[in-house]
């Protein structure tokens, strides 16, 4: 098995065209679809659930907050990628000013208190693609909730039902 | 070390407030900054480089394509998260129609040919947060290039220089 | 900028040798080093902390359990890769029998109760490379602890100190 | 929808027991199974393929090299986690000496030349859990191959067939 000729045969192909295609097609979501309504989660905050990947724990949310909103301090166990669609916000723990178009990359295991500026010209809309748990504390520092891709999906569906809004689950990308 | 009292002492704290904060602040990028100009990469395609994480290989690009653009088939070794800021596009291998607001989640190891519709009402602008290599083939299926977070950053800087555009590298998030 | 000659210049290089090297050298850990002692965490369970990556939240642990050990049910928010160095174990929720050499890949967001078989021929030693939170529940299903890369490192160092064992922190790979 | 009572109802549950279980059971692999034979890949190097995750591109390999083996320089687009089961090796670009039990964590986008020491007391056996592409160059720096989770699986199966070794594909964890 180890003479030159055989080794030649055994070497992997150098032709990148021979790389096989993933059996998984891209998952495409149109958040403007009628079947993906804004759902209220409390405090006049609205959200839409767009995707969840059960193998990575990554999921996608659209969240909408009125000017002046401050949400309870939370901590992510995974990374977060965020894109600001409109409005003006920051984390109380940091000093950036995010506006339409701003991108944020967060490292695992950091605590944040999201604050929409009182003078935000419109509701703040944030798109996040994130992994892991989101752990929320109340004002006294007591644990309020542990959430993840699965609980956020369950919330979206149950809050929609409670608010008589119809969700077409088939529009949500489940990987 | 194993009697009850000691075990009590040894148990991890149940208070999530004791979870230490990540030493890494969020990386914030404003793509509208003067110091992050659109740079032409050929075929009237423009791009901006926003972030790179050397520990994960994840990086963020903004790309702008004229209506009708079709780019060479490429393959990603990692996953891709994309958000359509404006315009209308698809992959020739799939049948979705992405418009402003559309989200796409791609699995590792798939080949795609991005096509902006001829009737796209404006340039197509795509934000991607992606990992791994991007391998590009020419029309004959021959390897053209292997790119990643590092080569895309190098391209952005060198093309900007060649086009007499000033980049403020400190605005790019390097994790 | 868009005539043929320029486009030629602008195309990315097809030579993979031009791919720049990561500035981060591999992180190498020898768990047999004197400076990385086994530390008791309670219930005669010992552990060593080997690596943590602050950008991914991934970290590496060596854990040693006496035959018959059953640890409280826990849930991981990220994925887990495990390699059994010695001993015989399972999860009560599943039906595999892991022995020396066995590999386990766990998906995010699953709950497990690790049980070392009473007839395990020796202590069970498990190497895990894992991401995200580890959430532990007591027998009544109440939250006991939320742990991650950072809390596990802090535990390793403080338990070692409490047990008069010297840890050489410089041996632990911090990315 | 925004008076106190409703908000109370809308708040996420603080009970972590309500976190739903992942529908994906852990994937368990016993590399000592008859159905997972060592397969020769050339240069007297043997390998076994243990797992692949199509959503993350992560996969697991066992590789066995005779003392003195030096393999062509390669580059990973993703991260690599490695555990040395036996033998003694290094990367020519670094200065560590890995022996039985050693752990290595590699960052994306680094080039390495694996060398098993001539005086390795036995074949070197390495377990790796890795993501992304593996790009191999020949001695003149020319591209030899681009490989990933899918091509490595295909190689394992085809080399086994060529060598009249039976593989039980159902033993390989496909996520």
XYZ file of C-alpha atoms in Angstrom:
700
model
C 0.000 0.000 0.000
C 2.963 2.316 0.401
C 4.838 2.228 -2.890
C 4.790 5.353 -5.034
C 2.076 4.291 -7.436
C -0.390 3.518 -4.723
C 0.311 6.716 -2.853
C -0.469 8.616 -6.031
C -3.843 6.936 -6.140
C -4.483 7.595 -2.469
C -3.797 11.320 -2.525
C -6.856 13.551 -2.259
C -7.955 15.280 -5.419
C -6.549 18.769 -5.935
C -9.576 19.840 -7.958
C -11.791 22.040 -5.805
C -14.684 21.333 -8.137
C -14.789 17.879 -6.652
C -15.755 19.363 -3.302
C -19.266 18.085 -2.699
C -22.142 20.499 -2.237
C -23.771 20.787 1.178
C -27.112 18.949 1.188
C -28.586 21.925 3.089
C -29.920 24.772 0.942
C -29.620 28.307 2.279
C -32.438 29.269 4.635
C -34.116 32.411 3.375
C -36.466 34.556 5.488
C -38.489 37.591 4.487
C -39.344 39.399 7.755
C -41.839 41.545 5.851
C -44.072 38.530 5.241
C -47.616 38.792 6.595
C -47.058 35.482 8.393
C -44.326 36.998 10.579
C -46.125 39.737 12.539
C -44.580 41.982 15.188
C -45.545 40.518 18.558
C -45.500 42.466 21.815
C -43.319 41.039 24.571
C -44.163 43.667 27.251
C -43.028 47.277 27.864
C -44.231 48.111 24.320
C -41.329 46.068 22.954
C -42.139 44.112 19.809
C -40.240 41.225 18.269
C -40.161 38.810 15.355
C -38.390 35.462 15.360
C -36.636 34.663 12.089
C -34.326 31.649 12.379
C -32.913 29.002 14.697
C -30.132 26.510 14.092
C -30.417 23.515 16.398
C -26.847 22.415 15.736
C -25.216 25.715 16.589
C -27.785 27.341 18.838
C -27.587 30.464 16.635
C -30.847 32.315 16.067
C -32.117 35.542 14.521
C -34.421 38.125 16.062
C -35.867 41.455 14.999
C -36.643 43.672 18.003
C -38.398 47.057 18.101
C -38.213 49.443 21.093
C -39.884 52.850 21.684
C -37.582 55.837 22.324
C -36.424 55.911 25.950
C -36.745 52.154 26.527
C -34.271 50.590 28.933
C -34.394 46.820 29.222
C -33.209 44.734 32.190
C -29.502 43.895 32.298
C -28.777 40.649 30.517
C -25.827 38.438 29.753
C -25.178 36.326 26.652
C -23.262 33.068 26.933
C -22.470 33.155 23.209
C -21.505 35.817 20.704
C -23.938 38.366 19.263
C -23.879 40.077 15.876
C -26.204 43.073 15.630
C -27.296 45.488 12.908
C -29.232 48.678 13.686
C -32.031 49.155 11.180
C -33.268 52.447 12.662
C -33.197 54.520 15.873
C -30.429 55.434 18.321
C -29.216 53.317 21.235
C -26.297 52.295 23.435
C -25.328 49.987 26.279
C -25.135 51.766 29.635
C -21.860 49.916 30.246
C -20.256 51.333 27.065
C -20.028 54.691 25.311
C -20.893 54.083 21.655
C -23.905 55.652 19.925
C -25.491 53.198 17.502
C -27.625 54.627 14.701
C -29.118 53.302 11.457
C -26.535 51.065 9.791
C -24.368 50.496 12.877
C -22.898 47.056 13.429
C -22.034 45.550 16.806
C -20.051 42.396 17.576
C -20.290 41.168 21.161
C -18.085 38.597 22.830
C -19.473 35.721 24.914
C -20.036 36.265 28.629
C -20.613 39.999 28.813
C -23.396 41.822 30.675
C -25.254 44.704 29.028
C -28.082 47.134 29.706
C -29.611 48.238 26.422
C -30.902 51.828 26.427
C -32.701 53.527 23.531
C -31.943 57.259 23.682
C -34.890 59.415 24.739
C -34.291 61.514 21.635
C -34.189 58.567 19.266
C -35.946 59.977 16.181
C -38.057 56.851 15.838
C -38.538 53.397 17.356
C -35.246 51.555 17.485
C -35.202 48.399 15.364
C -32.352 45.945 15.917
C -31.561 42.781 13.977
C -29.505 40.273 15.962
C -27.967 36.967 15.022
C -26.841 35.397 18.272
C -25.863 32.189 20.012
C -26.254 30.666 23.449
C -28.273 31.755 26.462
C -29.584 35.180 27.291
C -29.756 35.527 31.085
C -31.837 38.408 32.436
C -31.548 40.002 35.887
C -34.046 42.263 37.651
C -33.157 45.592 39.242
C -32.059 43.870 42.444
C -29.747 41.617 40.512
C -31.980 38.578 40.909
C -32.305 36.098 38.070
C -35.430 36.735 35.993
C -35.057 34.364 33.076
C -32.782 32.141 31.064
C -33.642 32.180 27.382
C -32.242 30.648 24.230
C -33.187 29.858 20.627
C -35.883 27.466 21.736
C -37.504 29.631 24.415
C -37.516 32.670 22.141
C -39.304 30.686 19.460
C -41.834 29.400 22.019
C -42.414 32.956 23.274
C -42.943 34.282 19.777
C -45.549 31.658 19.034
C -47.391 31.864 22.367
C -47.426 35.675 22.560
C -48.724 35.805 19.000
C -51.511 33.407 19.912
C -52.354 35.436 23.030
C -52.514 38.570 20.886
C -54.592 36.932 18.138
C -51.847 37.309 15.571
C -51.294 34.560 13.042
C -47.747 33.214 12.577
C -46.859 31.032 9.604
C -44.243 28.848 11.284
C -43.081 27.500 7.946
C -41.572 30.931 7.208
C -39.134 30.628 10.126
C -35.813 29.085 9.146
C -35.217 26.155 11.457
C -31.488 25.768 10.758
C -12.040 17.057 51.638
C -15.201 15.077 51.091
C -17.302 15.513 54.216
C -20.540 17.427 53.890
C -19.310 20.747 55.168
C -16.493 20.924 52.701
C -18.691 19.941 49.808
C -20.992 22.786 50.699
C -18.043 25.143 50.445
C -16.882 23.620 47.195
C -20.177 23.931 45.344
C -20.264 26.616 42.666
C -22.186 29.768 43.486
C -25.824 29.758 42.387
C -25.832 33.548 42.075
C -25.574 34.457 38.416
C -24.454 37.931 39.403
C -21.172 36.348 40.337
C -20.591 35.467 36.717
C -17.573 37.529 35.743
C -17.816 40.050 32.939
C -15.946 39.370 29.711
C -12.809 41.537 29.524
C -13.685 42.227 25.882
C -16.017 45.183 25.283
C -18.433 44.970 22.367
C -16.864 45.985 19.072
C -18.922 48.743 17.520
C -18.616 49.822 13.876
C -20.321 52.695 12.072
C -20.077 51.857 8.349
C -21.185 55.401 7.516
C -17.916 56.792 8.897
C -15.836 58.807 6.451
C -12.887 56.572 7.306
C -14.641 53.501 5.863
C -15.132 54.390 2.169
C -16.697 52.148 -0.462
C -13.803 50.590 -2.405
C -14.148 49.099 -5.885
C -13.120 45.457 -6.222
C -13.758 45.129 -9.981
C -16.923 44.735 -12.129
C -18.247 47.945 -10.512
C -18.647 46.013 -7.254
C -17.866 48.053 -4.143
C -17.159 46.803 -0.638
C -16.396 47.882 2.914
C -14.677 45.755 5.510
C -16.164 46.120 8.997
C -14.881 43.472 11.400
C -12.691 40.412 11.788
C -12.383 38.027 14.705
C -9.071 36.200 14.697
C -10.275 33.577 17.134
C -13.353 32.562 15.201
C -12.468 33.610 11.675
C -15.823 35.467 11.523
C -15.809 38.746 9.641
C -18.252 41.380 8.407
C -18.520 42.867 4.912
C -20.770 45.362 3.203
C -20.981 44.734 -0.544
C -22.700 46.814 -3.247
C -23.541 45.467 -6.732
C -25.112 47.197 -9.774
C -28.354 45.716 -11.130
C -27.653 42.726 -13.368
C -24.371 41.766 -11.689
C -23.522 38.071 -11.604
C -20.418 37.130 -9.642
C -18.308 33.993 -10.132
C -19.491 30.848 -8.337
C -17.997 30.588 -4.889
C -18.061 28.244 -1.933
C -17.890 29.072 1.769
C -16.216 26.674 4.177
C -18.076 28.262 7.096
C -21.561 29.580 7.709
C -22.855 32.896 6.348
C -25.461 35.231 7.812
C -26.689 37.874 5.376
C -29.033 40.867 5.522
C -30.247 42.652 2.385
C -30.123 46.407 2.869
C -31.503 47.254 -0.584
C -31.951 45.773 -4.070
C -33.171 42.420 -5.362
C -31.060 39.278 -5.772
C -30.938 35.475 -5.688
C -28.575 32.528 -6.030
C -28.827 30.825 -9.424
C -28.823 27.490 -7.556
C -31.910 28.446 -5.512
C -35.287 30.055 -6.113
C -35.736 32.748 -3.446
C -36.058 36.459 -4.231
C -34.243 38.550 -1.644
C -35.314 42.170 -1.241
C -34.735 44.925 1.329
C -34.907 43.383 4.797
C -34.438 39.759 3.707
C -32.297 37.506 5.862
C -30.312 34.523 4.619
C -28.582 31.791 6.636
C -26.174 29.605 4.687
C -24.667 26.319 5.803
C -20.951 25.509 5.474
C -19.712 23.894 2.265
C -22.264 25.079 -0.262
C -21.595 26.563 -3.701
C -23.485 29.640 -4.882
C -23.699 32.006 -7.838
C -24.994 35.386 -6.690
C -27.116 37.199 -9.270
C -28.605 40.680 -8.848
C -31.823 40.871 -10.853
C -31.603 43.034 -13.968
C -34.708 44.862 -12.747
C -33.333 45.511 -9.255
C -34.685 49.017 -8.527
C -31.284 50.130 -7.221
C -27.820 48.828 -6.471
C -28.024 45.764 -4.273
C -26.370 46.242 -0.862
C -25.711 43.139 1.223
C -24.361 42.929 4.761
C -22.713 39.597 5.552
C -21.283 38.186 8.742
C -19.426 35.054 7.729
C -16.784 32.535 8.717
C -14.129 30.478 6.985
C -12.832 30.531 3.424
C -14.537 31.842 0.332
C -13.310 29.838 -2.659
C -13.981 31.323 -6.090
C -14.103 29.449 -9.416
C -13.941 30.884 -12.945
C -16.410 30.026 -15.712
C -14.445 26.887 -16.598
C -14.598 25.693 -13.029
C -10.940 26.496 -12.374
C -9.897 27.839 -8.993
C -9.563 31.625 -9.039
C -8.981 32.514 -5.412
C -9.134 31.420 -1.795
C -10.093 34.257 0.512
C -10.790 34.684 4.195
C -11.034 37.335 6.919
C -7.381 38.234 6.503
C -7.259 38.431 2.702
C -10.459 40.457 2.572
C -8.993 42.968 5.002
C -5.759 43.129 2.974
C -7.769 43.659 -0.230
C -9.822 46.424 1.305
C -6.728 48.281 2.420
C -4.731 47.787 -0.798
C -7.595 48.586 -3.178
C -8.361 51.722 -1.160
C -4.726 52.798 -1.462
C -4.731 52.089 -5.211
C -7.894 54.186 -5.540
C -6.564 57.044 -3.385
C -9.216 56.491 -0.722
C -8.273 56.908 2.907
C -9.212 54.138 5.348
C -9.068 54.679 9.099
C -8.075 51.171 10.135
C -8.856 51.925 13.764
C -12.558 51.959 12.860
C -12.484 48.293 11.832
C -13.324 45.922 14.676
C -10.501 43.412 14.942
C -12.319 40.843 17.060
C -11.909 52.027 -12.614
C -14.014 49.593 -14.584
C -12.147 48.942 -17.809
C -10.693 45.483 -18.352
C -7.119 46.241 -17.406
C -8.063 47.647 -14.045
C -10.375 44.798 -13.259
C -7.516 42.408 -13.916
C -5.461 44.299 -11.353
C -8.291 44.337 -8.865
C -9.000 40.621 -8.889
C -7.922 38.779 -5.744
C -4.810 36.672 -6.059
C -5.407 33.014 -6.926
C -2.204 31.955 -5.136
C -3.140 30.396 -1.823
C 0.401 30.952 -0.613
C -0.481 34.600 -0.382
C -2.984 33.819 2.344
C -1.595 35.530 5.406
C -0.716 33.518 8.495
C -2.822 33.986 11.634
C -0.964 36.128 14.171
C -2.100 33.698 16.874
C 0.153 30.681 17.446
C -1.490 27.415 18.459
C -2.145 27.161 22.185
C -0.511 24.026 23.540
C -1.317 22.530 26.950
C 0.292 19.587 28.720
C -2.233 18.467 31.358
C 0.462 16.282 32.938
C 2.413 19.379 34.003
C 3.050 19.711 37.748
C 1.552 23.203 37.570
C -1.867 21.801 36.571
C -2.877 19.630 39.561
C -6.140 17.740 39.931
C -8.394 19.847 42.157
C -11.384 18.486 44.058
C -14.723 20.129 43.299
C -16.812 18.106 45.793
C -18.269 14.553 45.732
C -14.691 13.250 45.188
C -14.832 14.719 41.683
C -11.527 16.195 40.496
C -10.924 18.566 37.620
C -8.244 20.440 35.690
C -8.829 23.530 33.620
C -6.858 23.580 30.376
C -7.992 26.349 28.028
C -10.451 29.201 27.498
C -11.129 31.255 24.406
C -12.668 34.622 25.259
C -13.819 35.215 21.702
C -15.707 31.962 21.318
C -16.456 31.019 24.901
C -14.973 27.567 24.175
C -12.999 25.974 26.984
C -11.343 22.675 27.862
C -11.717 20.636 31.046
C -10.393 17.337 32.322
C -12.780 15.770 34.850
C -12.289 12.641 36.970
C -15.160 10.798 38.702
C -15.157 7.719 40.999
C -17.164 4.681 39.871
C -20.865 5.109 40.679
C -20.821 8.915 40.600
C -23.998 10.608 39.397
C -23.822 14.367 38.987
C -26.759 16.796 39.069
C -28.670 17.268 35.825
C -27.210 20.081 33.764
C -27.858 21.827 30.494
C -25.332 23.297 28.047
C -26.237 26.344 26.004
C -23.466 25.545 23.518
C -22.081 22.409 21.910
C -19.861 19.905 23.715
C -17.170 17.643 22.296
C -16.052 14.900 24.679
C -13.395 12.177 24.675
C -13.388 9.384 27.260
C -9.852 8.757 28.510
C -10.802 5.914 30.861
C -13.789 4.426 32.737
C -17.376 3.675 31.734
C -20.285 6.123 31.767
C -23.563 7.208 30.184
C -26.261 9.866 30.366
C -29.390 8.669 32.145
C -31.415 10.262 29.339
C -29.675 8.171 26.641
C -28.606 4.575 26.159
C -24.979 4.617 25.007
C -22.110 3.096 26.996
C -18.996 5.232 26.737
C -15.652 3.563 27.416
C -11.989 4.465 26.869
C -11.662 6.117 23.473
C -15.350 6.968 23.023
C -16.245 10.289 21.457
C -19.421 12.253 22.133
C -20.804 15.275 20.264
C -23.611 17.125 22.016
C -25.921 19.720 20.522
C -26.710 23.033 22.222
C -29.640 23.190 24.634
C -29.868 19.626 25.854
C -30.204 18.431 29.454
C -28.133 15.514 30.727
C -27.492 13.517 33.888
C -24.008 12.019 33.780
C -23.694 8.635 35.502
C -20.481 6.651 35.907
C -21.363 2.954 35.989
C -20.947 1.319 39.384
C -18.814 -1.337 37.703
C -16.547 1.146 35.941
C -13.166 -0.604 36.167
C -11.490 2.628 37.274
C -12.194 6.322 37.834
C -13.810 7.816 34.762
C -11.720 10.543 33.130
C -13.417 12.742 30.549
C -11.856 15.441 28.376
C -14.365 18.026 27.172
C -14.038 20.952 24.816
C -17.235 22.936 25.202
C -18.920 26.286 24.675
C -21.495 28.400 26.441
C -23.149 28.055 29.828
C -23.524 24.963 31.939
C -26.702 25.291 33.997
C -27.065 22.914 36.939
C -30.314 21.893 38.648
C -30.776 20.210 42.051
C -32.903 17.120 42.641
C -36.042 19.255 42.958
C -35.352 20.894 39.636
C -34.267 24.169 41.215
C -31.445 26.156 39.684
C -28.142 25.498 41.463
C -25.596 27.291 39.309
C -24.813 28.909 35.991
C -21.221 28.324 34.926
C -19.107 29.145 31.919
C -15.477 29.405 30.808
C -14.807 32.209 33.244
C -16.459 30.717 36.326
C -14.808 27.350 35.727
C -11.409 29.018 35.589
C -12.174 30.967 38.778
C -13.277 27.748 40.504
C -10.155 25.896 39.474
C -7.921 28.613 40.870
C -9.866 29.160 44.109
C -10.381 25.472 44.897
C -6.674 24.862 44.268
C -5.794 27.645 46.686
C -8.231 26.283 49.278
C -6.616 22.862 48.894
C -3.032 24.197 49.032
C -2.287 23.108 45.499
C -0.159 25.318 43.306
C -1.441 26.189 39.829
C 0.855 27.739 37.228
C -1.709 29.906 35.452
C 0.676 30.543 32.581
C 0.197 26.897 31.526
C -3.508 27.452 30.831
C -4.236 28.465 27.249
C -6.243 31.669 27.359
C -7.519 31.578 23.792
C -51.456 45.325 25.918
C -49.169 47.466 28.021
C -50.826 47.747 31.436
C -49.095 46.063 34.361
C -51.175 42.914 34.447
C -50.532 42.094 30.843
C -46.850 42.757 31.140
C -46.716 40.316 34.008
C -48.266 37.702 31.774
C -45.943 38.517 28.927
C -42.702 38.204 30.891
C -40.633 35.129 30.104
C -40.669 32.392 32.705
C -37.855 32.525 35.231
C -37.956 28.783 35.737
C -35.029 27.248 33.905
C -36.766 23.905 34.005
C -39.086 25.263 31.382
C -36.211 25.469 28.950
C -37.125 22.971 26.254
C -34.836 20.033 25.512
C -32.970 19.945 22.214
C -34.635 17.484 19.838
C -31.157 16.248 18.894
C -29.733 13.493 21.109
C -25.983 13.435 21.686
C -24.060 11.688 18.930
C -21.946 8.925 20.397
C -19.096 7.210 18.510
C -16.962 4.269 19.579
C -13.838 4.426 17.389
C -12.893 0.930 18.526
C -15.883 -0.529 16.685
C -15.087 -3.144 14.038
C -17.096 -1.099 11.563
C -14.671 1.839 11.801
C -11.361 0.376 10.565
C -8.101 2.285 10.203
C -7.772 3.191 6.517
C -4.493 4.091 4.833
C -4.365 7.489 3.177
C -0.803 7.222 1.796
C 2.688 7.566 3.370
C 1.677 4.839 5.864
C -0.711 7.327 7.464
C -3.963 5.802 8.696
C -7.197 7.535 9.585
C -10.714 7.015 10.873
C -13.595 9.386 10.331
C -15.846 9.754 13.370
C -18.298 12.652 13.002
C -19.473 15.496 10.808
C -21.880 18.310 11.571
C -23.406 19.769 8.410
C -24.583 22.895 10.183
C -21.253 23.847 11.678
C -18.815 22.103 9.371
C -17.141 20.611 12.480
C -15.853 17.061 12.118
C -13.813 14.512 14.040
C -10.843 12.491 12.802
C -8.475 9.967 14.320
C -5.097 9.968 12.539
C -2.116 7.641 13.022
C 1.413 8.445 11.792
C 4.642 6.384 11.943
C 7.617 7.929 13.787
C 9.463 10.418 11.581
C 6.438 11.294 9.425
C 6.286 14.852 8.098
C 3.105 15.796 6.251
C 2.748 18.568 3.671
C 2.135 22.068 5.008
C -1.559 22.775 5.380
C -3.828 25.578 6.484
C -7.147 25.389 8.311
C -9.833 27.980 7.659
C -11.507 27.128 10.968
C -10.371 26.285 14.464
C -8.878 22.929 15.471
C -9.006 21.161 18.830
C -6.540 18.276 19.135
C -5.762 15.613 21.736
C -2.637 13.446 21.509
C -3.471 9.831 22.297
C 0.094 8.542 21.921
C 3.451 9.431 20.333
C 5.486 12.645 20.149
C 5.057 15.431 17.609
C 5.285 19.146 16.869
C 4.649 21.744 14.173
C 7.848 22.856 12.428
C 6.589 26.442 12.761
C 6.324 26.176 16.578
C 8.411 24.818 19.433
C 6.101 22.692 21.589
C 6.579 18.961 22.124
C 3.232 17.177 22.223
C 3.097 13.801 23.953
C 0.334 11.490 25.218
C -2.374 13.613 26.806
C -1.333 16.928 25.245
C -4.048 19.277 24.084
C -3.725 21.800 21.265
C -6.079 24.641 20.324
C -5.439 26.212 16.926
C -6.863 29.474 15.625
C -8.397 29.824 12.152
C -6.138 30.708 9.247
C -2.795 29.367 10.371
C -0.345 27.267 8.346
C 1.359 24.259 9.918
C 3.746 21.456 9.043
C 3.105 18.477 11.305
C 6.221 16.460 12.162
C 6.274 13.279 14.238
C 9.638 13.072 16.032
C 11.976 10.389 14.690
C 12.335 9.118 18.251
C 8.588 8.961 18.922
C 8.324 5.800 21.042
C 5.370 4.569 18.986
C 3.059 5.620 16.150
C 1.590 9.028 16.881
C -2.205 8.964 17.224
C -4.027 12.297 17.159
C -7.712 12.983 17.724
C -8.915 16.211 16.140
C -12.237 18.000 16.240
C -12.022 20.701 13.609
C -13.972 23.086 11.404
C -13.649 24.527 7.924
C -11.296 23.737 5.073
C -7.918 22.083 5.218
C -5.797 23.410 2.366
C -2.670 21.435 1.504
C 0.401 22.717 -0.366
C 3.179 20.677 -1.996
C 6.893 21.300 -1.421
C 6.949 23.997 -4.092
C 4.082 25.812 -2.417
C 1.570 24.768 -5.059
C -1.972 23.932 -4.033
C -2.473 20.187 -3.669
C -5.944 19.903 -2.218
C -8.842 21.600 -0.493
C -10.590 19.314 1.941
C -13.424 19.607 4.423
C -15.862 17.491 6.435
C -17.482 16.180 3.285
C -14.331 15.320 1.336
C -12.765 13.635 4.360
C -15.830 11.444 4.734
C -15.773 10.615 1.026
C -12.072 9.741 1.249
C -12.593 7.503 4.240
C -15.312 5.561 2.474
C -13.543 5.294 -0.897
C -10.128 4.396 0.515
C -11.757 1.754 2.698
C -13.462 0.276 -0.353
C -10.193 0.329 -2.321
C -8.499 -1.458 0.567
C -11.283 -4.028 0.989
C -12.141 -2.777 4.463
C -15.762 -2.659 5.535
C -17.078 0.576 7.041
C -20.410 0.668 8.866
C -21.472 4.191 7.919
C -24.232 4.156 10.519
C -21.552 4.327 13.230
C -20.375 7.740 12.013
C -22.134 10.649 13.723
C -23.565 12.850 11.011
C -24.173 15.933 13.137
